[in-house]
PDB file of C-alpha atoms in Angstrom:
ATOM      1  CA  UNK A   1     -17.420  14.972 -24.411  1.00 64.00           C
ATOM      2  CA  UNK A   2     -16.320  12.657 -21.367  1.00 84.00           C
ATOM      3  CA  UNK A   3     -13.958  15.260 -19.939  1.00 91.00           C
ATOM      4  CA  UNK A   4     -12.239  14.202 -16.865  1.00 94.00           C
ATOM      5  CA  UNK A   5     -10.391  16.627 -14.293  1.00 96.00           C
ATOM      6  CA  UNK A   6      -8.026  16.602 -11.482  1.00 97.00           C
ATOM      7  CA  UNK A   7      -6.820  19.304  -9.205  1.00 97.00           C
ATOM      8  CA  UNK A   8      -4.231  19.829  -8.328  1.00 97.00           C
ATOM      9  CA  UNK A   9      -2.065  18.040 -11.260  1.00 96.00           C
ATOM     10  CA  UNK A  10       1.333  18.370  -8.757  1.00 96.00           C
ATOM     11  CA  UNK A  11       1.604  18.298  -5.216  1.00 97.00           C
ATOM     12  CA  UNK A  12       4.488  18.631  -2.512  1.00 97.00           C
ATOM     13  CA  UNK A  13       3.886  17.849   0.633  1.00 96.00           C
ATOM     14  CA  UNK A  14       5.978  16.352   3.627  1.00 96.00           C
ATOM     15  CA  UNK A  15       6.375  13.691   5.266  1.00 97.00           C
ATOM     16  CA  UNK A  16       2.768  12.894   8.098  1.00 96.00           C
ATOM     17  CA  UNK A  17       1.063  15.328   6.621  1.00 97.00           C
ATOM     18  CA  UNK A  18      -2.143  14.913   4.532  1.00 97.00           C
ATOM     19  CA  UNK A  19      -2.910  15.358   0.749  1.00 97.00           C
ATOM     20  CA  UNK A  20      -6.134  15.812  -1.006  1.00 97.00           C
ATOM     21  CA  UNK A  21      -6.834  15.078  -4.558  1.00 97.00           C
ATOM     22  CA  UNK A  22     -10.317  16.020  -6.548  1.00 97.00           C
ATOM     23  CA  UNK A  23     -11.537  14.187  -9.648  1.00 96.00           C
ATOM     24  CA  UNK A  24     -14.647  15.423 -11.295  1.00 95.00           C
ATOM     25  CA  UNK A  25     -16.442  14.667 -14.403  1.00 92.00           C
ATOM     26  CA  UNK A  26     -17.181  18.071 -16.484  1.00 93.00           C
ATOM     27  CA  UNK A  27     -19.513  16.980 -19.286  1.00 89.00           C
ATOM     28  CA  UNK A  28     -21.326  13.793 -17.824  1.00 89.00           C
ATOM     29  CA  UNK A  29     -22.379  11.841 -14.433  1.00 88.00           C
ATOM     30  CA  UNK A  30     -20.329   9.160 -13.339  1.00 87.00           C
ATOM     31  CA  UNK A  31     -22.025   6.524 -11.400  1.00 82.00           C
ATOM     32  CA  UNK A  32     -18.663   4.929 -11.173  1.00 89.00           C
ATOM     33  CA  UNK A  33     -14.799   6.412 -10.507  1.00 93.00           C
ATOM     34  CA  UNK A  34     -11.741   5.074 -10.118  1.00 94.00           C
ATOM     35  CA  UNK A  35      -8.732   5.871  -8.733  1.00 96.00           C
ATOM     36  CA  UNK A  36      -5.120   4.157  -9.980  1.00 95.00           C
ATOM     37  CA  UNK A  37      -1.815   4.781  -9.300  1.00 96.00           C
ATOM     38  CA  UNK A  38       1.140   4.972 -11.863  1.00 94.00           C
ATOM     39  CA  UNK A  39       4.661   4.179 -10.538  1.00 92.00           C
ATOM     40  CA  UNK A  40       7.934   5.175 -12.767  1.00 88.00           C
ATOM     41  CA  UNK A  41       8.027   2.582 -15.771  1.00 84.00           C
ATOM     42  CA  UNK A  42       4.964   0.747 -14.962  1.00 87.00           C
ATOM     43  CA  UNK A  43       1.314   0.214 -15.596  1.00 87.00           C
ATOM     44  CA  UNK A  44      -1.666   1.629 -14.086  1.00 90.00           C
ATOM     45  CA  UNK A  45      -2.639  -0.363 -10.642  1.00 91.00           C
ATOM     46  CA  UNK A  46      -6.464   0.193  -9.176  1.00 92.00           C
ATOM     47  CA  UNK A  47      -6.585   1.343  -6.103  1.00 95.00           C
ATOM     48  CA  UNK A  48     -10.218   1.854  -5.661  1.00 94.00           C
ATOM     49  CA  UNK A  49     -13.797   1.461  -7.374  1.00 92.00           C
ATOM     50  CA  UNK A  50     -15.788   4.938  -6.124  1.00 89.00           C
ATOM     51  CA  UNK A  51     -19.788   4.327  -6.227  1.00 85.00           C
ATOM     52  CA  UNK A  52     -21.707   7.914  -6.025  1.00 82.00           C
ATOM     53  CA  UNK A  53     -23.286   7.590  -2.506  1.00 80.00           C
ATOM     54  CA  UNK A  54     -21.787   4.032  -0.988  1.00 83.00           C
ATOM     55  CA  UNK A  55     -18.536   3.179   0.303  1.00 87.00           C
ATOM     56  CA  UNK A  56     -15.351   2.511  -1.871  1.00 91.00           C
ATOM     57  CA  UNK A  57     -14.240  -0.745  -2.676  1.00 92.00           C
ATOM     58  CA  UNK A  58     -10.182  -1.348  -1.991  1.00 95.00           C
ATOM     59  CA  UNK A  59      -7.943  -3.623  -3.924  1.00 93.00           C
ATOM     60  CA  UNK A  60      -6.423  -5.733  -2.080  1.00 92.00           C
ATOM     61  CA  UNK A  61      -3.222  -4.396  -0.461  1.00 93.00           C
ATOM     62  CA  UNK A  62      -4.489  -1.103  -0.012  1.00 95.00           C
ATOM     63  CA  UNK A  63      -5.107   0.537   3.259  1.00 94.00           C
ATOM     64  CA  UNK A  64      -8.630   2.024   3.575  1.00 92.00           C
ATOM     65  CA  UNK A  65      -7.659   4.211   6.359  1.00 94.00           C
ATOM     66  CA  UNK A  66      -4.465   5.791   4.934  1.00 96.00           C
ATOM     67  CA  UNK A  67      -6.503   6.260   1.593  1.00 96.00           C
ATOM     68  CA  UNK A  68      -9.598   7.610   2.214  1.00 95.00           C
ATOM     69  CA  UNK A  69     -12.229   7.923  -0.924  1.00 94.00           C
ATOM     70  CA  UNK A  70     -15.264   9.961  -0.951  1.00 90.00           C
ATOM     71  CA  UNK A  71     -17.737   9.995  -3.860  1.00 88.00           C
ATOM     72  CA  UNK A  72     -20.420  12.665  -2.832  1.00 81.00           C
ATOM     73  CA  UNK A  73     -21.838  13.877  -5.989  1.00 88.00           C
ATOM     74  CA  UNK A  74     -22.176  12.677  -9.402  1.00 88.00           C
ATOM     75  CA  UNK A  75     -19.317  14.586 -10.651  1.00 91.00           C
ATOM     76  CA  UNK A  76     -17.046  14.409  -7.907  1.00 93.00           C
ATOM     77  CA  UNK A  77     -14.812  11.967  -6.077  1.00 93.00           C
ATOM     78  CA  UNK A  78     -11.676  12.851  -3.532  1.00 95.00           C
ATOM     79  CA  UNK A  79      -8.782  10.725  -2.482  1.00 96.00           C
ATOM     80  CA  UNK A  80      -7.092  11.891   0.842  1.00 97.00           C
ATOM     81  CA  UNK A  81      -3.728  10.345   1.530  1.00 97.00           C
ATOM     82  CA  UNK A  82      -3.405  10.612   5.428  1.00 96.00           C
ATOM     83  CA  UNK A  83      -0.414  10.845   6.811  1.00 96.00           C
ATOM     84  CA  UNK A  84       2.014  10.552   3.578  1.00 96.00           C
ATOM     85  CA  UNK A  85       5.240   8.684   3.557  1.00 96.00           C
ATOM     86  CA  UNK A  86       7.808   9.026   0.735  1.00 96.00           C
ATOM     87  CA  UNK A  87       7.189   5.478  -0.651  1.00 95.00           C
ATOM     88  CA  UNK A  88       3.769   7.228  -1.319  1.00 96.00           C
ATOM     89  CA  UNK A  89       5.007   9.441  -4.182  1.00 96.00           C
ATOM     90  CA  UNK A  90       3.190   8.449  -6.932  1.00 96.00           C
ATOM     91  CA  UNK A  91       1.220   9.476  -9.582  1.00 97.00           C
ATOM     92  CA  UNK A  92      -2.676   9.014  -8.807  1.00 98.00           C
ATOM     93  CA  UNK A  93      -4.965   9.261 -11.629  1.00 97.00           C
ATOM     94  CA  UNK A  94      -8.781   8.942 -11.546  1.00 96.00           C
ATOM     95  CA  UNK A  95     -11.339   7.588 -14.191  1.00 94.00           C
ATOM     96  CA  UNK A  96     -14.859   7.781 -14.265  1.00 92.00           C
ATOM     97  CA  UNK A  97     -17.536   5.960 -16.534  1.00 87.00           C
ATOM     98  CA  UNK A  98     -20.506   7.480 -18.299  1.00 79.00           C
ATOM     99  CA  UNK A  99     -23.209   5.770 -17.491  1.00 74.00           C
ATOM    100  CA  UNK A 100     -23.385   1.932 -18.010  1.00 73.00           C
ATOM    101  CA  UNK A 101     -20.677   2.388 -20.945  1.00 76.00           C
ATOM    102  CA  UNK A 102     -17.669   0.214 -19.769  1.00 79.00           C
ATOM    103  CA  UNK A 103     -15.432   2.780 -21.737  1.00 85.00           C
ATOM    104  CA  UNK A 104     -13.118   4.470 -18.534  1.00 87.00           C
ATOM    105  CA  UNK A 105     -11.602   8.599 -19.493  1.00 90.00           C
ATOM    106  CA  UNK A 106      -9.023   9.205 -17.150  1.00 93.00           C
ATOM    107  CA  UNK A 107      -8.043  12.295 -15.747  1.00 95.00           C
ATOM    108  CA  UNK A 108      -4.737  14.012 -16.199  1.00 96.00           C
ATOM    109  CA  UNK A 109      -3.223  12.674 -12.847  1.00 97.00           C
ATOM    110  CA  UNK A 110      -1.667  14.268 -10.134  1.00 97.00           C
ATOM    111  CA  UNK A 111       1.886  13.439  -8.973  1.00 97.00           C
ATOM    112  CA  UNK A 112       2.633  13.697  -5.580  1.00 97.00           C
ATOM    113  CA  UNK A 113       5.736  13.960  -4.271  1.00 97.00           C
ATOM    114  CA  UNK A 114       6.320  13.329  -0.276  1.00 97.00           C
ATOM    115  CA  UNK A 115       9.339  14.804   1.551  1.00 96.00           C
TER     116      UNK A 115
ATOM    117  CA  UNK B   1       0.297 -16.060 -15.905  1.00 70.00           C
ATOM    118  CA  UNK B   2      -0.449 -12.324 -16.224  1.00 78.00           C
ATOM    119  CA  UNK B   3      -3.895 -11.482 -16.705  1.00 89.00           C
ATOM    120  CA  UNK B   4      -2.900  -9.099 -19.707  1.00 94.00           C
ATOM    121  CA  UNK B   5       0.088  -9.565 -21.464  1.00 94.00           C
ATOM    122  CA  UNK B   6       1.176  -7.049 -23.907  1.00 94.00           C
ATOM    123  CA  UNK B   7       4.539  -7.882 -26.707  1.00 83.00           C
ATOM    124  CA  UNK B   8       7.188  -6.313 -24.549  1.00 72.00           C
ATOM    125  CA  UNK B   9       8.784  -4.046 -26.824  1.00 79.00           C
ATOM    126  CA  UNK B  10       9.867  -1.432 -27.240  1.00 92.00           C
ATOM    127  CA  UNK B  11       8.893  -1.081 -30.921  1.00 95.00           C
ATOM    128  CA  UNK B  12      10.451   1.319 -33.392  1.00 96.00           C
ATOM    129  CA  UNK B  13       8.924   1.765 -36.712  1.00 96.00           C
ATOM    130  CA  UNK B  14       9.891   4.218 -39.302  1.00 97.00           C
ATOM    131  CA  UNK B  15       7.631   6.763 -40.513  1.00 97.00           C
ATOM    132  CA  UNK B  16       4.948   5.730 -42.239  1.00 97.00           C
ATOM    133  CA  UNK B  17       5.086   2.230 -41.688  1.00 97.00           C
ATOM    134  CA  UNK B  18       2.443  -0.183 -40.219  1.00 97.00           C
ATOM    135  CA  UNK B  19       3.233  -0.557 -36.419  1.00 97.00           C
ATOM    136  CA  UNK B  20       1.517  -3.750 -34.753  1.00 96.00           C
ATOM    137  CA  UNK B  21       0.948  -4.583 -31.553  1.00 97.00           C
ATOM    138  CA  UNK B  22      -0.050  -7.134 -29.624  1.00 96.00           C
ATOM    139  CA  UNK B  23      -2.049  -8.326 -26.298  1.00 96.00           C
ATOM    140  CA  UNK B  24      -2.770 -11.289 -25.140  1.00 96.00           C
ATOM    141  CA  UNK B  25      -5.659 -11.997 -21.684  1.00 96.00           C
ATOM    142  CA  UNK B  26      -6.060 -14.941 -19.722  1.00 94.00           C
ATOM    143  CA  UNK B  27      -9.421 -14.268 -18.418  1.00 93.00           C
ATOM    144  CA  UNK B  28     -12.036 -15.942 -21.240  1.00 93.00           C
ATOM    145  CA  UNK B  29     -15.344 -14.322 -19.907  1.00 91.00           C
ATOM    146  CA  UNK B  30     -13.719 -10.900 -20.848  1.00 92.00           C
ATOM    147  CA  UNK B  31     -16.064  -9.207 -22.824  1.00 90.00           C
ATOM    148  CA  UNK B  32     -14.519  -5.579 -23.548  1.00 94.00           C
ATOM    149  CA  UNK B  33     -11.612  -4.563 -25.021  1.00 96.00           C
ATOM    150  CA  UNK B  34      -9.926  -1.151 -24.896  1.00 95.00           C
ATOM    151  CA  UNK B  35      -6.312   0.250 -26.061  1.00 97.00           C
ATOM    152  CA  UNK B  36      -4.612   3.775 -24.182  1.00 95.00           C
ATOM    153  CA  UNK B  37      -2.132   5.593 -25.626  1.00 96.00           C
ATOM    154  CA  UNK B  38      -0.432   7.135 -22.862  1.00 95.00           C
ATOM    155  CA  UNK B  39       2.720   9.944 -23.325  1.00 95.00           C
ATOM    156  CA  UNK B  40       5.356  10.636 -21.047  1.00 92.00           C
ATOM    157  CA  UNK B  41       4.077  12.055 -17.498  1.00 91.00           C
ATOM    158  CA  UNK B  42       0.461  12.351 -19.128  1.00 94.00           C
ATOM    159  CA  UNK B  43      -2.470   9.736 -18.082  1.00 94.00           C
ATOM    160  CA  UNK B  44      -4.121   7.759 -20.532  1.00 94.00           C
ATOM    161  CA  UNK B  45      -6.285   8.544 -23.581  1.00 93.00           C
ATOM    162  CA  UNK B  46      -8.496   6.540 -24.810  1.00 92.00           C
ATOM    163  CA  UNK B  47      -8.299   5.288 -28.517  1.00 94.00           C
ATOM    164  CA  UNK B  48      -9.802   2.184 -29.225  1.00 94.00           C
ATOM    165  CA  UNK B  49     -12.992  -0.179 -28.029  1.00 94.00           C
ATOM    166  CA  UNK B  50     -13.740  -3.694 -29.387  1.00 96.00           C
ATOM    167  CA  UNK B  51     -16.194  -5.584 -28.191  1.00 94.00           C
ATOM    168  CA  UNK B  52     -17.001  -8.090 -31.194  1.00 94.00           C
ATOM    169  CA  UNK B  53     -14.883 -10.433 -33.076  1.00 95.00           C
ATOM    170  CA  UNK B  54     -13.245  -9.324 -36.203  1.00 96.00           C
ATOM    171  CA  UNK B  55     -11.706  -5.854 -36.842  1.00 96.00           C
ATOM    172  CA  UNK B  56     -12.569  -2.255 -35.534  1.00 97.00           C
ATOM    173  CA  UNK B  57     -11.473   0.765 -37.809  1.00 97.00           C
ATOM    174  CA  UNK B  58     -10.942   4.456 -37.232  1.00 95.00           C
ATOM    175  CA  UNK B  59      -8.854   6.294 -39.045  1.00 96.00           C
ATOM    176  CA  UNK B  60      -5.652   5.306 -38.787  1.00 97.00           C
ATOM    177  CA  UNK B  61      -5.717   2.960 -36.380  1.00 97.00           C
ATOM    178  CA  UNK B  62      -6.941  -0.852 -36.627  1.00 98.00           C
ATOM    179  CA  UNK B  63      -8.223  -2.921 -33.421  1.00 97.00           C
ATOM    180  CA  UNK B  64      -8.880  -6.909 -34.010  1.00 97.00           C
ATOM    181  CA  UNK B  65     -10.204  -8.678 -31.434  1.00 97.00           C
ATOM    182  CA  UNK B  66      -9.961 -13.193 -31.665  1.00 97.00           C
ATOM    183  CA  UNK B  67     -11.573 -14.166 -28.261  1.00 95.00           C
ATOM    184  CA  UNK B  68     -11.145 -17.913 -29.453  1.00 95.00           C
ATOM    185  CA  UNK B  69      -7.261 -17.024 -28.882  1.00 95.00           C
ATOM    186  CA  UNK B  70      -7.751 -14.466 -26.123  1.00 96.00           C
ATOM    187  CA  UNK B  71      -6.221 -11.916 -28.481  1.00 96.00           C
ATOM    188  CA  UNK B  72      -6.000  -8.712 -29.191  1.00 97.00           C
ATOM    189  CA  UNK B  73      -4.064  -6.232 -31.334  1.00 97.00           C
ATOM    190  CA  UNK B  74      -3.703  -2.762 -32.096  1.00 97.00           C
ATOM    191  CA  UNK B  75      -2.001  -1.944 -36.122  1.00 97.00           C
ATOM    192  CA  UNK B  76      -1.355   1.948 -36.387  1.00 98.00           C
ATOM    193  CA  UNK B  77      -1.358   2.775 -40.175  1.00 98.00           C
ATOM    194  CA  UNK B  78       1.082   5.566 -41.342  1.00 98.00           C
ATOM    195  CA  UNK B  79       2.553   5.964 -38.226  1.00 98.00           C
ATOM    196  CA  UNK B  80       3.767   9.207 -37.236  1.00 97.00           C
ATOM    197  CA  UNK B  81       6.094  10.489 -34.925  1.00 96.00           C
ATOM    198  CA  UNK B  82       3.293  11.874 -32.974  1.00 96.00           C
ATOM    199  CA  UNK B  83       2.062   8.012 -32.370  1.00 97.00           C
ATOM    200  CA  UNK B  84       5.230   7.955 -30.351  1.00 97.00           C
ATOM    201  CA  UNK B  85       3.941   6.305 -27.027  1.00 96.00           C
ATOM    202  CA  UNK B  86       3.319   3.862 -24.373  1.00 95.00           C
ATOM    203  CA  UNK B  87       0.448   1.781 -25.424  1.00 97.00           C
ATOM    204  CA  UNK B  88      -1.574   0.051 -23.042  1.00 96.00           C
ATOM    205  CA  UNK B  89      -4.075  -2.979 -23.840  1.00 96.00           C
ATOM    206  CA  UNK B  90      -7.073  -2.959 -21.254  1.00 95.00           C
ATOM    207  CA  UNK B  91      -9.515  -5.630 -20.709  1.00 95.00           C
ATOM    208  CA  UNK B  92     -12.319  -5.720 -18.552  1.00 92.00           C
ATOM    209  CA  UNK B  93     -12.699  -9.065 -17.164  1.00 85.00           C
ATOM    210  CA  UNK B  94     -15.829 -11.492 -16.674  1.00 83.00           C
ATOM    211  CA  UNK B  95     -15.606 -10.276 -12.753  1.00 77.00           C
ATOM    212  CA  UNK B  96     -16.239  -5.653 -13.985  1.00 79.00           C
ATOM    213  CA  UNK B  97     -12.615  -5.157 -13.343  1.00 83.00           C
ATOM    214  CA  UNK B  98     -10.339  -3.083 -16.134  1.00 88.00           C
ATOM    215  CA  UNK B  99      -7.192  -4.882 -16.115  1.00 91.00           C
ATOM    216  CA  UNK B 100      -4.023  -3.178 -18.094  1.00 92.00           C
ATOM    217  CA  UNK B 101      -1.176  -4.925 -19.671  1.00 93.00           C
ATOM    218  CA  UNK B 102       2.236  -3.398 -18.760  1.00 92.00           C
ATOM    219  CA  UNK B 103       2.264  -1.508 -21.937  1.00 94.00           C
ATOM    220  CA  UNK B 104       4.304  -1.134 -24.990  1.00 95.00           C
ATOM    221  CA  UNK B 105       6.734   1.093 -25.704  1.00 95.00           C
ATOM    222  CA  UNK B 106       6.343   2.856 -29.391  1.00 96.00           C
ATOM    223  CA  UNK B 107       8.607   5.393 -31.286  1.00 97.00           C
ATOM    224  CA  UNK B 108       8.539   6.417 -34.649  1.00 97.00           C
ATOM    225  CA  UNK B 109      11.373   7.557 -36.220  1.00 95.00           C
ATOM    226  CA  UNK B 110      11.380  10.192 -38.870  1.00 90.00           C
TER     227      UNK B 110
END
C-alpha cells in the first residue's frame, strides 16, 4: 500500500518554456501532498504543502507564480514550472500522506533538465 | 544551529557489521520521527517511524528515539551491500513541518 506516482520521471525542456509534473496517490487519498526539490549532493527542500481543494502553501523563497500547484482531486496534485530557467533543473519529487498518519511516501521524482 | 543534524559521514562498514547512525533536532516539541533510505537518482523510501521513547525494531534495522537529548539513531544489523545508501533522518516539528537532515552517506563493503 501507499503507492506514490509521478509522470513523467525525466523531462527536457528549454529555456521560457513551461513544464508540468503529475503526482498521484494509487492505493489511498491524500488530504495532504508535497512537493520538494533535490539538488546534486543535497537534501530534500519543501517547496510546497498541497491541501485537496485550497490553495498551496509556499516556503519561503519560492515564487508562487513561477511554481504553480494544483491539488484537484484526492489523488492528484500538479506542479507547473512557468517559464523554466536552467538554474531550475532539479529534481522535484512529491509526497503525499494517508490520512492523518504523519508518515510522508514519496514519489519516484522527476528530473528536469532546462536548456 | 540546523534544525536536523545528521553524523556527516560517509560511513563504511564491512559486511555484516552493525552500522550506526546518528541524528540529532533542535526543535523539542517534535513529536515524530522518521528515517529514508534514499539510492542514487531514486527518491526516498521510507523505513523507519518512532514516535515513543526507547527502541523501534524491524527486522534488521533498529530506530531509538531519546527526546530528553533530542536524539535519534538508526543501527542497521548485518548490513549488506544492498543497505548501501544515503540515509536521511526526518523530523516533523512542533509547527507540522517534515524537516530532513542532510543525510548520511552509507556503503558496505563486501
Amino acid at each position: 500500500g501507499a503507492v506514490v506516482s509521478q509522470h513523467p520521471s525525466w523531462v527536457i525542456c528549454k529555456s521560457g518554456t513551461s513544464v508540468k509534473i503529475e503526482c498521484r496517490s494509487l492505493d489511498f487519498q491524500a488530504t495532504t501532498m508535497f512537493w520538494y526539490r533535490q539538488f546534486p549532493k543535497q537534501s530534500l527542500m519543501l517547496m510546497a504543502t498541497s491541501n485537496e481543494g485550497s490553495k498551496a502553501t509556499y516556503e519561503q523563497g519560492v515564487e508562487k507564480d513561477k511554481f504553480l500547484i494544483n491539488h484537484a482531486s484526492l489523488t492528484l496534485s500538479t506542479l507547473t514550472v512557468t517559464s523554466a530557467h536552467p538554474e531550475d533543473s532539479s529534481f522535484y519529487i512529491c509526497s503525499a500522506r494517508q490520512g492523518s498518519s504523519y508518515e510522508q511516501y514519496f514519489g519516484p521524482g522527476t528530473r528536469l533538465t532546462v536548456t | 544551529q540546523k534544525e536536523v543534524e545528521q553524523n556527516s559521514g560517509p560511513l563504511s562498514v564491512p559486511e555484516g557489521a552493525i552500522a550506526s547512525l546518528n541524528c540529532t533536532y533542535s526543535d523539542r516539541g517534535s513529536q515524530s520521527f522518521f528515517w529514508y533510505r534514499q539510492y542514487s537518482g531514486k527518491s526516498p523510501e521510507l523505513i523507519m517511524s518512532i514516535y515513543s521513547n526507547g527502541d523501534k525494531e524491524d527486522g534488521r534495522f533498529t530506530a531509538q528515539l531519546n527526546k530528553a537529548s533530542q536524539y535519534v539513531s538508526l543501527l542497521i544489523r548485518d548490513s549488506q551491500p544492498s543497505d548501501s545508501a544515503t540515509y536521511l533522518c526526518a523530523v516533523r516539528t512542533s509547527y507540522g513541518k517534515l524537516t530532513f537532515g542532510q543525510g548520511t552517506i552509507l556503503t558496505v563493503h563486501p
